[in-house]
């Protein structure tokens, strides 16, 4: 009698862990056209419009020393859903995207989706769907 109860307790204990792993997805992001090795590449993974594109609202953040050419970054354990990516090449490593007159980016950047070059990006135009199978994308840096 004790053995079936122990097995049942074990299953009930590990079931949430299995379920959480089943809901976790991986995202691979390749950035191309990085012009130099100054500073860092910063990536924000966002999942909502509120506060967008403020990195304080990011689901995941990544910072890595810049390398010229291309870089591939990995995000693991994301819940399947709708996301947007905002990337910038923080060449002076001050944590902020430098802008001319507060509007025009002076440092390299990349955005997921079809954002165009004019005006501020919207979450809806940048969004993509991450399924439980994961996703991979390539984003060209714009300077």
PDB file of C-alpha atoms in Angstrom:
ATOM      1  CA  UNK A   1       0.000   0.000   0.000  1.00  0.00           C
ATOM      2  CA  UNK A   2       2.828   2.396   0.797  1.00  0.00           C
ATOM      3  CA  UNK A   3       4.549   1.901  -2.555  1.00  0.00           C
ATOM      4  CA  UNK A   4       1.584   3.057  -4.727  1.00  0.00           C
ATOM      5  CA  UNK A   5       1.178   6.128  -2.498  1.00  0.00           C
ATOM      6  CA  UNK A   6       4.890   6.910  -2.781  1.00  0.00           C
ATOM      7  CA  UNK A   7       4.730   6.575  -6.577  1.00  0.00           C
ATOM      8  CA  UNK A   8       1.657   8.825  -6.707  1.00  0.00           C
ATOM      9  CA  UNK A   9       3.349  11.451  -4.518  1.00  0.00           C
ATOM     10  CA  UNK A  10       6.442  11.334  -6.720  1.00  0.00           C
ATOM     11  CA  UNK A  11       4.383  11.838  -9.882  1.00  0.00           C
ATOM     12  CA  UNK A  12       2.445  14.712  -8.340  1.00  0.00           C
ATOM     13  CA  UNK A  13       5.703  16.315  -7.224  1.00  0.00           C
ATOM     14  CA  UNK A  14       7.514  16.167 -10.572  1.00  0.00           C
ATOM     15  CA  UNK A  15       4.493  16.786 -12.805  1.00  0.00           C
ATOM     16  CA  UNK A  16       4.654  20.599 -12.465  1.00  0.00           C
ATOM     17  CA  UNK A  17       8.357  20.461 -13.384  1.00  0.00           C
ATOM     18  CA  UNK A  18       7.601  18.422 -16.515  1.00  0.00           C
ATOM     19  CA  UNK A  19       4.768  20.798 -17.415  1.00  0.00           C
ATOM     20  CA  UNK A  20       6.995  23.848 -16.966  1.00  0.00           C
ATOM     21  CA  UNK A  21       9.656  22.305 -19.188  1.00  0.00           C
ATOM     22  CA  UNK A  22       7.043  21.518 -21.830  1.00  0.00           C
ATOM     23  CA  UNK A  23       6.003  25.187 -21.863  1.00  0.00           C
ATOM     24  CA  UNK A  24       9.552  26.501 -22.178  1.00  0.00           C
ATOM     25  CA  UNK A  25      10.778  27.594 -25.606  1.00  0.00           C
ATOM     26  CA  UNK A  26      14.178  28.647 -26.873  1.00  0.00           C
ATOM     27  CA  UNK A  27      14.934  31.628 -29.080  1.00  0.00           C
ATOM     28  CA  UNK A  28      18.084  31.953 -31.183  1.00  0.00           C
ATOM     29  CA  UNK A  29      18.911  35.429 -32.489  1.00  0.00           C
ATOM     30  CA  UNK A  30      21.678  36.051 -35.015  1.00  0.00           C
ATOM     31  CA  UNK A  31      22.757  39.660 -35.444  1.00  0.00           C
ATOM     32  CA  UNK A  32      24.576  40.593 -38.656  1.00  0.00           C
ATOM     33  CA  UNK A  33      26.475  43.674 -39.765  1.00  0.00           C
ATOM     34  CA  UNK A  34      27.994  44.600 -36.394  1.00  0.00           C
ATOM     35  CA  UNK A  35      30.535  47.222 -37.418  1.00  0.00           C
ATOM     36  CA  UNK A  36      33.131  47.049 -34.616  1.00  0.00           C
ATOM     37  CA  UNK A  37      34.052  45.582 -31.236  1.00  0.00           C
ATOM     38  CA  UNK A  38      33.438  48.763 -29.229  1.00  0.00           C
ATOM     39  CA  UNK A  39      31.169  48.437 -26.209  1.00  0.00           C
ATOM     40  CA  UNK A  40      28.370  45.895 -25.887  1.00  0.00           C
ATOM     41  CA  UNK A  41      25.427  44.422 -27.726  1.00  0.00           C
ATOM     42  CA  UNK A  42      22.258  44.732 -25.637  1.00  0.00           C
ATOM     43  CA  UNK A  43      19.068  42.789 -26.351  1.00  0.00           C
ATOM     44  CA  UNK A  44      15.641  43.127 -24.727  1.00  0.00           C
ATOM     45  CA  UNK A  45      12.952  40.461 -25.219  1.00  0.00           C
ATOM     46  CA  UNK A  46       9.552  42.069 -24.627  1.00  0.00           C
ATOM     47  CA  UNK A  47       6.090  40.514 -24.453  1.00  0.00           C
ATOM     48  CA  UNK A  48       3.679  43.409 -24.053  1.00  0.00           C
ATOM     49  CA  UNK A  49       2.844  46.843 -25.287  1.00  0.00           C
ATOM     50  CA  UNK A  50       2.729  48.531 -21.872  1.00  0.00           C
ATOM     51  CA  UNK A  51       5.900  50.523 -21.417  1.00  0.00           C
ATOM     52  CA  UNK A  52       7.321  49.377 -24.752  1.00  0.00           C
ATOM     53  CA  UNK A  53      10.200  49.651 -25.643  1.00  0.00           C
ATOM     54  CA  UNK A  54      11.453  50.328 -22.092  1.00  0.00           C
ATOM     55  CA  UNK A  55      13.932  47.584 -21.144  1.00  0.00           C
ATOM     56  CA  UNK A  56      12.593  47.688 -17.564  1.00  0.00           C
ATOM     57  CA  UNK A  57       9.578  45.789 -18.910  1.00  0.00           C
ATOM     58  CA  UNK A  58      11.664  43.108 -20.637  1.00  0.00           C
ATOM     59  CA  UNK A  59      11.029  39.413 -20.089  1.00  0.00           C
ATOM     60  CA  UNK A  60      14.723  38.762 -20.743  1.00  0.00           C
ATOM     61  CA  UNK A  61      17.788  40.959 -21.135  1.00  0.00           C
ATOM     62  CA  UNK A  62      21.163  40.063 -22.583  1.00  0.00           C
ATOM     63  CA  UNK A  63      24.416  42.028 -22.672  1.00  0.00           C
ATOM     64  CA  UNK A  64      27.560  40.753 -24.333  1.00  0.00           C
ATOM     65  CA  UNK A  65      30.792  42.378 -25.574  1.00  0.00           C
ATOM     66  CA  UNK A  66      30.400  43.392 -29.217  1.00  0.00           C
ATOM     67  CA  UNK A  67      32.194  41.441 -31.932  1.00  0.00           C
ATOM     68  CA  UNK A  68      32.428  42.749 -35.505  1.00  0.00           C
ATOM     69  CA  UNK A  69      30.491  40.828 -38.142  1.00  0.00           C
ATOM     70  CA  UNK A  70      27.830  38.571 -36.680  1.00  0.00           C
ATOM     71  CA  UNK A  71      26.884  37.207 -33.268  1.00  0.00           C
ATOM     72  CA  UNK A  72      24.395  34.529 -32.245  1.00  0.00           C
ATOM     73  CA  UNK A  73      22.616  34.856 -28.899  1.00  0.00           C
ATOM     74  CA  UNK A  74      20.418  32.288 -27.143  1.00  0.00           C
ATOM     75  CA  UNK A  75      17.435  32.809 -24.859  1.00  0.00           C
ATOM     76  CA  UNK A  76      16.119  29.703 -23.094  1.00  0.00           C
ATOM     77  CA  UNK A  77      13.078  28.944 -20.994  1.00  0.00           C
ATOM     78  CA  UNK A  78      10.717  31.514 -22.537  1.00  0.00           C
ATOM     79  CA  UNK A  79       7.004  30.827 -22.381  1.00  0.00           C
ATOM     80  CA  UNK A  80       5.433  30.387 -25.808  1.00  0.00           C
ATOM     81  CA  UNK A  81       3.707  33.610 -26.818  1.00  0.00           C
ATOM     82  CA  UNK A  82       4.018  36.893 -28.655  1.00  0.00           C
ATOM     83  CA  UNK A  83       7.317  38.756 -28.336  1.00  0.00           C
ATOM     84  CA  UNK A  84       9.329  41.606 -29.813  1.00  0.00           C
ATOM     85  CA  UNK A  85      13.091  42.143 -29.834  1.00  0.00           C
ATOM     86  CA  UNK A  86      14.906  45.435 -29.409  1.00  0.00           C
ATOM     87  CA  UNK A  87      18.677  45.369 -29.922  1.00  0.00           C
ATOM     88  CA  UNK A  88      21.272  48.095 -29.808  1.00  0.00           C
ATOM     89  CA  UNK A  89      25.035  48.340 -30.119  1.00  0.00           C
ATOM     90  CA  UNK A  90      26.016  50.321 -27.035  1.00  0.00           C
ATOM     91  CA  UNK A  91      29.353  51.449 -28.458  1.00  0.00           C
ATOM     92  CA  UNK A  92      30.181  53.733 -25.513  1.00  0.00           C
ATOM     93  CA  UNK A  93      28.831  51.180 -22.980  1.00  0.00           C
ATOM     94  CA  UNK A  94      26.755  53.763 -21.113  1.00  0.00           C
ATOM     95  CA  UNK A  95      23.563  51.660 -21.138  1.00  0.00           C
ATOM     96  CA  UNK A  96      21.634  54.104 -23.336  1.00  0.00           C
ATOM     97  CA  UNK A  97      20.987  54.380 -27.064  1.00  0.00           C
ATOM     98  CA  UNK A  98      22.584  57.655 -28.167  1.00  0.00           C
ATOM     99  CA  UNK A  99      20.248  59.759 -30.326  1.00  0.00           C
ATOM    100  CA  UNK A 100      20.561  62.925 -32.372  1.00  0.00           C
ATOM    101  CA  UNK A 101      18.073  65.501 -31.070  1.00  0.00           C
ATOM    102  CA  UNK A 102      16.629  62.723 -28.906  1.00  0.00           C
ATOM    103  CA  UNK A 103      15.135  61.014 -31.983  1.00  0.00           C
ATOM    104  CA  UNK A 104      17.577  59.622 -34.550  1.00  0.00           C
ATOM    105  CA  UNK A 105      19.717  56.683 -33.318  1.00  0.00           C
ATOM    106  CA  UNK A 106      23.451  57.364 -33.437  1.00  0.00           C
ATOM    107  CA  UNK A 107      24.374  53.820 -32.370  1.00  0.00           C
ATOM    108  CA  UNK A 108      23.490  50.646 -34.233  1.00  0.00           C
ATOM    109  CA  UNK A 109      20.144  48.982 -33.585  1.00  0.00           C
ATOM    110  CA  UNK A 110      17.969  46.108 -34.797  1.00  0.00           C
ATOM    111  CA  UNK A 111      14.281  45.384 -34.293  1.00  0.00           C
ATOM    112  CA  UNK A 112      12.230  42.278 -34.915  1.00  0.00           C
ATOM    113  CA  UNK A 113       9.355  42.433 -37.375  1.00  0.00           C
ATOM    114  CA  UNK A 114       8.518  44.907 -40.121  1.00  0.00           C
ATOM    115  CA  UNK A 115       9.187  48.271 -38.523  1.00  0.00           C
ATOM    116  CA  UNK A 116      10.410  50.470 -41.353  1.00  0.00           C
ATOM    117  CA  UNK A 117      12.818  53.318 -40.653  1.00  0.00           C
ATOM    118  CA  UNK A 118      10.511  56.215 -39.860  1.00  0.00           C
ATOM    119  CA  UNK A 119       8.898  56.961 -36.518  1.00  0.00           C
ATOM    120  CA  UNK A 120       8.942  55.038 -33.280  1.00  0.00           C
ATOM    121  CA  UNK A 121       8.352  51.283 -33.527  1.00  0.00           C
ATOM    122  CA  UNK A 122       5.161  49.718 -32.238  1.00  0.00           C
ATOM    123  CA  UNK A 123       4.962  46.386 -30.446  1.00  0.00           C
ATOM    124  CA  UNK A 124       2.392  45.139 -32.969  1.00  0.00           C
ATOM    125  CA  UNK A 125       4.686  45.709 -35.953  1.00  0.00           C
ATOM    126  CA  UNK A 126       7.677  44.183 -34.176  1.00  0.00           C
ATOM    127  CA  UNK A 127       5.893  41.172 -32.679  1.00  0.00           C
ATOM    128  CA  UNK A 128       6.491  37.551 -33.632  1.00  0.00           C
ATOM    129  CA  UNK A 129       5.033  34.328 -32.235  1.00  0.00           C
ATOM    130  CA  UNK A 130       7.308  32.002 -30.294  1.00  0.00           C
ATOM    131  CA  UNK A 131       5.873  28.486 -30.295  1.00  0.00           C
ATOM    132  CA  UNK A 132       6.818  25.720 -27.890  1.00  0.00           C
ATOM    133  CA  UNK A 133       9.128  24.434 -30.652  1.00  0.00           C
ATOM    134  CA  UNK A 134      11.211  27.609 -30.360  1.00  0.00           C
ATOM    135  CA  UNK A 135      12.374  29.976 -33.079  1.00  0.00           C
ATOM    136  CA  UNK A 136      15.467  31.302 -34.801  1.00  0.00           C
ATOM    137  CA  UNK A 137      15.804  34.651 -36.526  1.00  0.00           C
ATOM    138  CA  UNK A 138      18.422  36.836 -38.132  1.00  0.00           C
ATOM    139  CA  UNK A 139      18.358  40.592 -37.631  1.00  0.00           C
ATOM    140  CA  UNK A 140      20.597  43.021 -39.541  1.00  0.00           C
ATOM    141  CA  UNK A 141      22.059  45.856 -37.504  1.00  0.00           C
ATOM    142  CA  UNK A 142      21.237  49.348 -38.788  1.00  0.00           C
ATOM    143  CA  UNK A 143      23.751  52.164 -38.340  1.00  0.00           C
TER     144      UNK A 143
END
